[in-house]
mmCIF file of C-alpha atoms and ligand atoms in Angstrom:
data_model
loop_
_atom_site.group_PDB
_atom_site.id
_atom_site.type_symbol
_atom_site.label_atom_id
_atom_site.label_comp_id
_atom_site.label_asym_id
_atom_site.label_seq_id
_atom_site.Cartn_x
_atom_site.Cartn_y
_atom_site.Cartn_z
ATOM 1 C CA MET A 1380 97.105 190.648 77.357
ATOM 2 C CA LYS A 1381 98.610 189.274 73.782
ATOM 3 C CA HIS A 1382 98.704 192.725 72.230
ATOM 4 C CA PHE A 1383 99.919 194.557 75.373
ATOM 5 C CA VAL A 1384 102.853 195.756 74.944
ATOM 6 C CA CYS A 1385 103.815 198.789 77.545
ATOM 7 C CA VAL A 1386 102.716 199.094 81.174
ATOM 8 C CA LYS A 1387 100.265 201.951 80.096
ATOM 9 C CA ASP A 1388 98.240 199.162 78.258
ATOM 10 C CA PHE A 1389 97.791 196.887 81.360
ATOM 11 C CA GLU A 1390 97.034 199.988 83.429
ATOM 12 C CA ASP A 1391 94.321 201.358 80.573
ATOM 13 C CA TYR A 1392 92.842 197.720 80.763
ATOM 14 C CA ALA A 1393 92.919 197.324 84.372
ATOM 15 C CA TYR A 1394 91.012 200.566 84.842
ATOM 16 C CA GLN A 1395 88.022 199.400 82.287
ATOM 17 C CA ILE A 1396 87.695 195.719 84.631
ATOM 18 C CA LEU A 1397 88.454 196.576 88.031
ATOM 19 C CA PRO A 1398 85.382 197.428 90.469
ATOM 20 C CA ARG A 1399 85.522 201.614 90.745
ATOM 21 C CA ASP A 1400 86.348 201.036 94.801
ATOM 22 C CA THR A 1401 89.050 198.666 94.188
ATOM 23 C CA LEU A 1402 90.792 200.536 91.238
ATOM 24 C CA ASP A 1403 90.547 203.734 93.149
ATOM 25 C CA TYR A 1404 92.192 202.003 96.105
ATOM 26 C CA TYR A 1405 95.217 200.992 94.116
ATOM 27 C CA ARG A 1406 95.185 203.919 91.665
ATOM 28 C CA GLY A 1407 95.023 206.617 94.475
ATOM 29 C CA GLY A 1408 97.039 208.667 96.451
ATOM 30 C CA ALA A 1409 96.905 210.993 99.567
ATOM 31 C CA GLY A 1410 95.053 214.216 99.751
ATOM 32 C CA ARG A 1411 95.103 216.272 96.366
ATOM 33 C CA GLU A 1412 97.628 213.789 94.799
ATOM 34 C CA GLU A 1413 100.245 215.913 93.957
ATOM 35 C CA THR A 1414 103.032 213.794 95.464
ATOM 36 C CA LEU A 1415 101.530 210.655 93.670
ATOM 37 C CA LYS A 1416 101.404 212.610 89.983
ATOM 38 C CA SER A 1417 104.668 213.774 90.704
ATOM 39 C CA ASN A 1418 106.229 210.448 91.179
ATOM 40 C CA ARG A 1419 105.774 210.194 87.201
ATOM 41 C CA THR A 1420 106.231 213.568 86.099
ATOM 42 C CA SER A 1421 109.661 214.221 88.058
ATOM 43 C CA PHE A 1422 111.076 211.314 86.139
ATOM 44 C CA SER A 1423 110.366 213.129 82.817
ATOM 45 C CA LYS A 1424 112.776 216.024 84.158
ATOM 46 C CA TYR A 1425 115.603 213.618 84.268
ATOM 47 C CA LYS A 1426 117.560 213.233 81.014
ATOM 48 C CA ILE A 1427 119.797 210.212 79.913
ATOM 49 C CA ARG A 1428 123.322 211.501 78.185
ATOM 50 C CA PRO A 1429 123.825 208.444 76.007
ATOM 51 C CA ARG A 1430 127.410 207.214 74.938
ATOM 52 C CA CYS A 1431 127.818 205.631 71.796
ATOM 53 C CA LEU A 1432 130.485 203.236 70.122
ATOM 54 C CA ARG A 1433 130.844 201.378 73.344
ATOM 55 C CA ASP A 1434 130.250 197.556 71.975
ATOM 56 C CA VAL A 1435 126.729 196.745 73.538
ATOM 57 C CA SER A 1436 126.588 193.297 71.338
ATOM 58 C CA ARG A 1437 126.479 191.453 74.494
ATOM 59 C CA ARG A 1438 124.560 192.515 77.656
ATOM 60 C CA ASP A 1439 124.264 191.553 81.210
ATOM 61 C CA LEU A 1440 121.510 192.948 83.277
ATOM 62 C CA SER A 1441 122.369 191.222 86.098
ATOM 63 C CA SER A 1442 123.458 192.855 89.590
ATOM 64 C CA ILE A 1443 124.629 191.837 93.288
ATOM 65 C CA VAL A 1444 122.042 192.880 95.883
ATOM 66 C CA LEU A 1445 122.603 192.501 99.441
ATOM 67 C CA GLY A 1446 124.843 189.692 98.117
ATOM 68 C CA GLN A 1447 122.318 187.668 95.977
ATOM 69 C CA THR A 1448 122.635 188.041 92.503
ATOM 70 C CA VAL A 1449 119.321 189.044 90.671
ATOM 71 C CA SER A 1450 118.849 188.609 87.028
ATOM 72 C CA VAL A 1451 117.721 191.980 86.232
ATOM 73 C CA PRO A 1452 117.754 194.963 89.209
ATOM 74 C CA ILE A 1453 113.638 195.330 88.977
ATOM 75 C CA GLY A 1454 111.365 193.920 91.808
ATOM 76 C CA ILE A 1455 107.745 194.329 93.133
ATOM 77 C CA SER A 1456 107.368 196.320 96.232
ATOM 78 C CA PRO A 1457 104.838 195.104 98.941
ATOM 79 C CA SER A 1458 101.283 195.775 98.296
ATOM 80 C CA SER A 1459 98.405 194.794 100.761
ATOM 81 C CA MET A 1460 94.799 193.463 99.467
ATOM 82 C CA GLN A 1461 95.940 191.856 95.971
ATOM 83 C CA ARG A 1462 93.419 189.561 96.035
ATOM 84 C CA MET A 1463 90.837 192.457 94.793
ATOM 85 C CA ALA A 1464 92.783 192.391 91.773
ATOM 86 C CA HIS A 1465 92.860 188.460 91.092
ATOM 87 C CA PRO A 1466 92.094 185.642 93.119
ATOM 88 C CA GLU A 1467 95.781 184.606 92.862
ATOM 89 C CA GLY A 1468 96.589 187.450 95.249
ATOM 90 C CA GLU A 1469 99.933 187.909 96.678
ATOM 91 C CA CYS A 1470 101.330 184.048 97.323
ATOM 92 C CA ALA A 1471 103.951 184.905 99.683
ATOM 93 C CA ASN A 1472 103.336 187.343 102.170
ATOM 94 C CA LYS A 1473 104.641 186.366 105.453
ATOM 95 C CA LEU A 1474 105.583 187.122 108.924
ATOM 96 C CA ILE A 1475 109.684 187.020 110.170
ATOM 97 C CA LYS A 1476 110.102 183.587 111.166
ATOM 98 C CA ARG A 1477 107.908 182.427 108.212
ATOM 99 C CA ALA A 1478 110.202 184.366 105.868
ATOM 100 C CA GLU A 1479 113.413 182.987 107.696
ATOM 101 C CA ASN A 1480 111.852 179.334 107.402
ATOM 102 C CA ALA A 1481 111.037 180.072 103.707
ATOM 103 C CA GLY A 1482 114.275 181.134 102.697
ATOM 104 C CA PHE A 1483 113.753 184.822 101.983
ATOM 105 C CA LYS A 1484 117.087 186.781 101.932
ATOM 106 C CA ALA A 1485 116.180 190.197 103.018
ATOM 107 C CA LEU A 1486 113.165 191.524 105.344
ATOM 108 C CA VAL A 1487 111.867 194.877 104.498
ATOM 109 C CA LEU A 1488 110.430 197.046 107.082
ATOM 110 C CA THR A 1489 108.098 200.139 106.066
ATOM 111 C CA VAL A 1490 108.657 202.742 108.214
ATOM 112 C CA ASP A 1491 106.801 205.741 106.345
ATOM 113 C CA SER A 1492 103.210 204.197 108.233
ATOM 114 C CA PRO A 1493 102.660 205.037 111.790
ATOM 115 C CA MET A 1494 98.946 205.229 110.735
ATOM 116 C CA VAL A 1495 97.671 205.036 106.988
ATOM 117 C CA GLY A 1496 97.290 207.912 104.772
ATOM 118 C CA LEU A 1497 94.345 209.698 103.996
ATOM 119 C CA ARG A 1498 92.936 209.005 100.721
ATOM 120 C CA VAL A 1499 90.443 211.291 99.412
ATOM 121 C CA ALA A 1500 88.923 208.775 96.930
ATOM 122 C CA ASP A 1501 88.729 205.909 99.871
ATOM 123 C CA ILE A 1502 86.793 208.247 101.986
ATOM 124 C CA LYS A 1503 84.298 208.840 99.564
ATOM 125 C CA ASN A 1504 84.099 205.488 98.060
ATOM 126 C CA GLY A 1505 83.636 203.939 102.011
ATOM 127 C CA PHE A 1506 86.232 201.601 100.943
ATOM 128 C CA LYS A 1507 86.467 198.190 102.742
ATOM 129 C CA LEU A 1508 87.562 194.741 102.139
ATOM 130 C CA PRO A 1509 85.003 192.626 100.271
ATOM 131 C CA SER A 1510 83.327 190.147 102.656
ATOM 132 C CA HIS A 1511 85.004 187.052 101.692
ATOM 133 C CA LEU A 1512 88.502 188.183 101.682
ATOM 134 C CA ARG A 1513 90.419 188.440 105.117
ATOM 135 C CA LEU A 1514 93.840 189.742 105.986
ATOM 136 C CA ALA A 1515 95.616 186.509 106.036
ATOM 137 C CA ASN A 1516 98.931 187.479 108.203
ATOM 138 C CA PHE A 1517 96.549 188.070 110.848
ATOM 139 C CA GLN A 1518 94.354 184.843 111.107
ATOM 140 C CA GLY A 1519 93.047 184.173 114.650
ATOM 141 C CA ASP A 1520 93.242 188.083 115.581
ATOM 142 C CA HIS A 1521 89.999 190.355 115.923
ATOM 143 C CA SER A 1522 91.158 192.282 112.827
ATOM 144 C CA THR A 1523 90.897 190.225 110.138
ATOM 145 C CA THR A 1524 88.727 192.307 108.076
ATOM 146 C CA VAL A 1525 88.990 195.951 106.882
ATOM 147 C CA SER A 1526 85.052 196.677 107.522
ATOM 148 C CA GLY A 1527 85.294 199.351 110.449
ATOM 149 C CA LYS A 1528 82.853 202.231 109.203
ATOM 150 C CA GLY A 1529 84.468 205.015 107.457
ATOM 151 C CA THR A 1530 83.644 208.574 108.789
ATOM 152 C CA ASN A 1531 83.712 211.904 106.472
ATOM 153 C CA THR A 1532 87.415 212.199 108.046
ATOM 154 C CA GLY A 1533 88.782 208.863 107.324
ATOM 155 C CA SER A 1534 88.008 205.543 105.295
ATOM 156 C CA ALA A 1535 87.712 201.976 107.121
ATOM 157 C CA LEU A 1536 91.665 202.010 106.402
ATOM 158 C CA ASN A 1537 92.069 204.596 108.706
ATOM 159 C CA ASN A 1538 90.415 202.908 111.445
ATOM 160 C CA LEU A 1539 92.525 199.585 111.554
ATOM 161 C CA GLY A 1540 92.658 199.403 115.585
ATOM 162 C CA ASP A 1541 96.040 197.862 116.728
ATOM 163 C CA LEU A 1542 97.228 196.332 113.439
ATOM 164 C CA TYR A 1543 99.296 199.950 113.023
ATOM 165 C CA ASP A 1544 101.495 200.960 115.438
ATOM 166 C CA PRO A 1545 102.332 204.775 115.555
ATOM 167 C CA SER A 1546 104.585 204.526 118.835
ATOM 168 C CA LEU A 1547 107.304 202.755 117.056
ATOM 169 C CA THR A 1548 110.848 204.521 117.259
ATOM 170 C CA TRP A 1549 114.319 203.667 116.243
ATOM 171 C CA ASP A 1550 114.432 201.401 119.663
ATOM 172 C CA ASP A 1551 112.278 198.934 117.586
ATOM 173 C CA ILE A 1552 114.586 198.848 114.963
ATOM 174 C CA LYS A 1553 117.415 197.569 117.405
ATOM 175 C CA TRP A 1554 114.717 194.890 118.656
ATOM 176 C CA LEU A 1555 114.019 193.913 115.449
ATOM 177 C CA LYS A 1556 117.825 193.293 114.207
ATOM 178 C CA SER A 1557 117.873 191.574 117.550
ATOM 179 C CA ILE A 1558 115.328 188.648 116.729
ATOM 180 C CA THR A 1559 116.503 187.934 112.741
ATOM 181 C CA HIS A 1560 119.826 187.119 111.305
ATOM 182 C CA LEU A 1561 118.031 188.408 107.925
ATOM 183 C CA PRO A 1562 119.829 191.630 106.619
ATOM 184 C CA LEU A 1563 117.376 194.532 107.197
ATOM 185 C CA VAL A 1564 116.192 197.116 104.777
ATOM 186 C CA LEU A 1565 113.758 200.168 105.913
ATOM 187 C CA LYS A 1566 111.399 201.185 103.161
ATOM 188 C CA GLY A 1567 109.944 204.756 103.069
ATOM 189 C CA ILE A 1568 112.979 206.977 103.816
ATOM 190 C CA LEU A 1569 113.330 210.354 102.260
ATOM 191 C CA THR A 1570 115.765 212.255 103.897
ATOM 192 C CA ALA A 1571 119.541 212.556 104.784
ATOM 193 C CA GLU A 1572 118.820 212.469 108.595
ATOM 194 C CA ASP A 1573 116.804 209.461 108.692
ATOM 195 C CA ALA A 1574 119.169 207.836 106.006
ATOM 196 C CA LEU A 1575 121.985 208.591 108.784
ATOM 197 C CA LEU A 1576 119.968 207.136 111.543
ATOM 198 C CA ALA A 1577 118.919 203.967 109.508
ATOM 199 C CA ALA A 1578 122.781 203.463 108.537
ATOM 200 C CA ASN A 1579 123.748 203.948 111.876
ATOM 201 C CA SER A 1580 121.368 201.382 113.306
ATOM 202 C CA GLY A 1581 123.008 198.823 110.869
ATOM 203 C CA VAL A 1582 120.473 198.411 108.339
ATOM 204 C CA ALA A 1583 121.571 196.763 105.039
ATOM 205 C CA GLY A 1584 119.552 198.803 102.920
ATOM 206 C CA ILE A 1585 117.293 201.740 102.506
ATOM 207 C CA LEU A 1586 114.219 201.588 99.906
ATOM 208 C CA VAL A 1587 113.691 205.620 98.972
ATOM 209 C CA SER A 1588 109.806 205.678 98.451
ATOM 210 C CA ASN A 1589 107.076 207.662 99.439
ATOM 211 C CA HIS A 1590 104.500 204.869 99.395
ATOM 212 C CA GLY A 1591 103.300 205.651 96.076
ATOM 213 C CA GLY A 1592 102.175 208.960 97.532
ATOM 214 C CA ARG A 1593 99.565 207.351 99.297
ATOM 215 C CA GLN A 1594 101.042 208.761 102.413
ATOM 216 C CA VAL A 1595 100.877 212.596 102.614
ATOM 217 C CA ASP A 1596 100.771 214.796 100.222
ATOM 218 C CA GLY A 1597 103.436 217.127 99.654
ATOM 219 C CA TRP A 1598 106.238 214.924 100.124
ATOM 220 C CA PRO A 1599 108.643 214.886 97.127
ATOM 221 C CA ALA A 1600 108.906 212.279 94.363
ATOM 222 C CA SER A 1601 111.039 209.307 95.336
ATOM 223 C CA ILE A 1602 113.075 210.038 92.279
ATOM 224 C CA GLU A 1603 113.980 213.771 93.520
ATOM 225 C CA ALA A 1604 114.936 212.112 96.949
ATOM 226 C CA LEU A 1605 116.942 209.678 95.930
ATOM 227 C CA SER A 1606 120.247 211.832 95.196
ATOM 228 C CA GLU A 1607 119.856 213.278 99.135
ATOM 229 C CA VAL A 1608 119.867 209.538 100.645
ATOM 230 C CA VAL A 1609 122.746 208.529 98.183
ATOM 231 C CA ASN A 1610 124.704 211.244 98.731
ATOM 232 C CA ALA A 1611 124.386 211.119 102.955
ATOM 233 C CA VAL A 1612 124.749 207.119 103.231
ATOM 234 C CA GLY A 1613 125.355 205.469 99.704
ATOM 235 C CA ASP A 1614 128.761 204.714 100.546
ATOM 236 C CA ARG A 1615 127.371 202.623 103.710
ATOM 237 C CA VAL A 1616 124.140 200.870 102.501
ATOM 238 C CA GLU A 1617 122.566 199.593 99.524
ATOM 239 C CA ILE A 1618 119.927 202.360 98.328
ATOM 240 C CA PHE A 1619 116.594 201.010 96.404
ATOM 241 C CA MET A 1620 113.895 203.157 95.307
ATOM 242 C CA ASP A 1621 110.503 202.800 94.416
ATOM 243 C CA GLY A 1622 107.595 205.158 93.175
ATOM 244 C CA GLY A 1623 106.294 205.883 89.459
ATOM 245 C CA ILE A 1624 108.568 203.282 87.295
ATOM 246 C CA THR A 1625 106.765 202.770 84.688
ATOM 247 C CA ASP A 1626 109.208 202.045 81.911
ATOM 248 C CA GLY A 1627 112.348 200.977 81.256
ATOM 249 C CA THR A 1628 114.209 204.319 81.339
ATOM 250 C CA ASP A 1629 112.883 205.365 84.632
ATOM 251 C CA VAL A 1630 115.037 201.805 85.821
ATOM 252 C CA PHE A 1631 118.156 203.286 83.780
ATOM 253 C CA LYS A 1632 117.772 207.041 85.684
ATOM 254 C CA ALA A 1633 117.373 205.723 88.934
ATOM 255 C CA LEU A 1634 120.233 203.157 88.770
ATOM 256 C CA ALA A 1635 122.258 206.157 87.365
ATOM 257 C CA LEU A 1636 121.347 208.182 90.590
ATOM 258 C CA GLY A 1637 122.261 205.974 92.703
ATOM 259 C CA ALA A 1638 119.748 203.216 93.357
ATOM 260 C CA LYS A 1639 121.092 199.538 93.655
ATOM 261 C CA MET A 1640 117.620 198.182 92.218
ATOM 262 C CA VAL A 1641 114.242 199.460 91.710
ATOM 263 C CA PHE A 1642 110.582 198.535 92.603
ATOM 264 C CA ILE A 1643 107.142 198.749 91.168
ATOM 265 C CA GLY A 1644 103.982 198.729 93.103
ATOM 266 C CA ARG A 1645 100.703 199.819 91.042
ATOM 267 C CA PRO A 1646 102.354 198.320 87.652
ATOM 268 C CA ALA A 1647 102.354 194.697 89.335
ATOM 269 C CA LEU A 1648 98.381 195.134 90.096
ATOM 270 C CA TRP A 1649 97.549 196.145 86.805
ATOM 271 C CA GLY A 1650 99.450 192.981 85.719
ATOM 272 C CA LEU A 1651 97.801 190.991 88.254
ATOM 273 C CA ALA A 1652 94.458 192.379 87.261
ATOM 274 C CA CYS A 1653 94.709 191.875 83.261
ATOM 275 C CA GLY A 1654 96.479 188.303 83.673
ATOM 276 C CA GLY A 1655 96.970 186.919 87.156
ATOM 277 C CA GLU A 1656 100.302 185.618 87.767
ATOM 278 C CA GLU A 1657 101.173 185.358 83.679
ATOM 279 C CA GLY A 1658 99.984 188.949 83.734
ATOM 280 C CA VAL A 1659 102.539 190.116 86.414
ATOM 281 C CA LYS A 1660 105.534 188.109 84.735
ATOM 282 C CA GLN A 1661 104.598 190.011 81.325
ATOM 283 C CA ILE A 1662 104.821 193.538 83.085
ATOM 284 C CA LEU A 1663 108.574 192.378 84.572
ATOM 285 C CA SER A 1664 109.581 191.172 81.096
ATOM 286 C CA ILE A 1665 108.407 194.394 79.238
ATOM 287 C CA LEU A 1666 110.489 196.362 81.848
ATOM 288 C CA ARG A 1667 113.325 194.236 81.391
ATOM 289 C CA THR A 1668 113.378 194.402 77.835
ATOM 290 C CA GLU A 1669 112.889 198.141 78.152
ATOM 291 C CA PHE A 1670 115.461 198.677 80.303
ATOM 292 C CA GLU A 1671 117.703 196.352 78.105
ATOM 293 C CA TYR A 1672 117.032 198.709 75.086
ATOM 294 C CA ALA A 1673 117.695 201.664 77.328
ATOM 295 C CA MET A 1674 120.971 200.211 78.843
ATOM 296 C CA ALA A 1675 122.394 199.086 75.284
ATOM 297 C CA ILE A 1676 121.097 202.221 72.991
ATOM 298 C CA SER A 1677 122.794 204.789 75.768
ATOM 299 C CA GLY A 1678 126.089 202.884 75.336
ATOM 300 C CA CYS A 1679 126.034 200.420 78.525
ATOM 301 C CA PRO A 1680 126.800 196.550 78.006
ATOM 302 C CA SER A 1681 126.087 196.105 81.594
ATOM 303 C CA VAL A 1682 124.589 197.719 84.822
ATOM 304 C CA ARG A 1683 127.902 198.436 86.078
ATOM 305 C CA ASN A 1684 128.437 201.037 82.652
ATOM 306 C CA ILE A 1685 125.282 202.735 84.228
ATOM 307 C CA GLU A 1686 127.186 205.969 85.762
ATOM 308 C CA ARG A 1687 126.118 208.661 87.456
ATOM 309 C CA SER A 1688 127.410 211.197 84.596
ATOM 310 C CA MET A 1689 124.893 209.504 82.380
ATOM 311 C CA VAL A 1690 121.555 211.681 83.996
ATOM 312 C CA VAL A 1691 121.152 215.022 84.644
ATOM 313 C CA HIS A 1692 118.199 217.126 85.411
ATOM 314 C CA GLU A 1693 116.946 219.119 82.542
ATOM 315 C CA SER A 1694 118.014 222.107 83.764
ATOM 316 C CA HIS A 1695 121.397 220.746 82.950
ATOM 317 C CA TYR A 1696 120.483 221.830 79.185
ATOM 318 C CA SER A 1697 118.982 225.325 79.590
ATOM 319 C CA LYS A 1698 122.629 226.290 81.180
ATOM 320 C CA LEU A 1699 124.386 225.370 78.322
HETATM 321 C C1 FMN B 573 97.207 199.009 96.186
HETATM 322 C C2 FMN B 573 98.677 199.460 97.176
HETATM 323 C C3 FMN B 573 98.630 199.086 98.706
HETATM 324 C C4 FMN B 573 100.069 199.280 99.279
HETATM 325 N N1 FMN B 573 99.975 198.611 100.338
HETATM 326 C C5 FMN B 573 101.400 198.533 100.751
HETATM 327 C C6 FMN B 573 101.627 198.293 102.054
HETATM 328 O O1 FMN B 573 100.797 197.113 102.503
HETATM 329 N N2 FMN B 573 103.163 198.123 102.581
HETATM 330 C C7 FMN B 573 103.702 199.075 101.934
HETATM 331 O O2 FMN B 573 104.891 199.274 102.557
HETATM 332 N N3 FMN B 573 103.464 199.620 100.810
HETATM 333 C C8 FMN B 573 102.435 199.785 99.997
HETATM 334 N N4 FMN B 573 102.511 200.380 99.139
HETATM 335 C C9 FMN B 573 103.355 200.935 98.782
HETATM 336 C C10 FMN B 573 104.354 200.123 97.443
HETATM 337 O O3 FMN B 573 104.815 199.286 98.035
HETATM 338 C C11 FMN B 573 105.007 201.294 96.996
HETATM 339 O O4 FMN B 573 105.680 201.860 97.809
HETATM 340 C C12 FMN B 573 104.340 201.988 96.035
HETATM 341 O O5 FMN B 573 103.175 201.425 95.320
HETATM 342 C C13 FMN B 573 105.189 202.443 94.435
HETATM 343 O O6 FMN B 573 104.842 203.312 93.797
HETATM 344 P P1 FMN B 573 104.164 202.443 92.289
HETATM 345 O O7 FMN B 573 102.807 202.342 92.695
HETATM 346 O O8 FMN B 573 104.014 204.160 91.664
HETATM 347 O O9 FMN B 573 105.536 201.842 91.824
HETATM 348 C C14 FMN B 573 101.112 199.816 98.359
HETATM 349 C C15 FMN B 573 100.487 200.500 97.216
HETATM 350 C C16 FMN B 573 99.797 200.247 96.788
HETATM 351 C C17 FMN B 573 99.600 201.135 95.276
HETATM 352 C C1 LIG B 574 96.898 195.575 107.380
HETATM 353 C C2 LIG B 574 96.017 196.645 105.967
HETATM 354 C C3 LIG B 574 96.921 197.279 105.439
HETATM 355 C C4 LIG B 574 95.925 198.823 104.731
HETATM 356 C C5 LIG B 574 97.200 199.652 104.367
HETATM 357 C C6 LIG B 574 98.142 199.171 103.239
HETATM 358 C C7 LIG B 574 98.965 200.168 102.682
HETATM 359 O O1 LIG B 574 100.033 200.647 102.975
HETATM 360 C C8 LIG B 574 98.601 201.113 101.474
HETATM 361 O O2 LIG B 574 98.988 201.896 100.984
HETATM 362 O O3 LIG B 574 97.189 200.711 101.175
#
């Protein structure tokens, strides 16, 4: 990993070392993977309008997120089945009381998954969890493995029995809020309508996400949907985003468009595959450095200086 200098270096190497069906599960998206691709390509459509002569000799990358200071507003999104990438896997993936007891500061509930999306590569590969691995959070339950038989219209992931509950509604958000004192963040909201319902339910945050393009092809890129959610409720709840972040300039763009913090999914998996915990640390360190350079050279000594006017859609320049 010594000579790896960007997320792409990790991604390329992970493609070489991971078994095909594991790689496809991590890499892949739903359907024709148009949403997956647009998570990346849409970032390129936004341009940074840099400012100059603004004393960037001292730089502060920290932010306050849900009342807590974070040293840099980049986090890791939840990804299942990490132990296929590295034996260390995810070392903290707990349920509500365990999360509270362990000192976690917020709960994130994924609301874009009444079912698991249809992923062509997983269906073709007959994806299942390797037999030595279990879903650790479901120990004792009959569904601790993902080995159900796939069909030509679904993989084992589309046959998870009662691990998924497609009957969930906004009433369940009320219930969840009633059993925990932790601030609740809903992950997977892409519309102003749902953002308003979420804010009215008293959630503390919304993570704008299309689940890495893995649920339904045709959903917008997360960065495209971000402004709709920010405009609807950005003054009432904290807004976060994930999907397609692979560079510090992506972080800058998302923050300028109203995200308080961004999260990465696959880049962390590539780090894990290439170097375990150390690989994940390197991914975060690379993104941090790139973000610091994007901020400073664009004229922002601190995260607070990243203003909405500093990022525009590329169409801005064709109108001039
Ligand atoms: C292999 C894999 C497994 C995932 N598992 C989950 C999951 O269990 N729960 C969840 O909310 N999101 C899950 N996600 C979605 C991520 O949390 C995140 O939204 C997405 O990966 C962000 O896009 P990115 O990979 O382009 O950074 C998964 C993503 C991947 C790639
Ligand atoms: C408890 C098993 C989870 C399988 C699906 C995880 C997921 O969200 C994904 O995108 O894959």
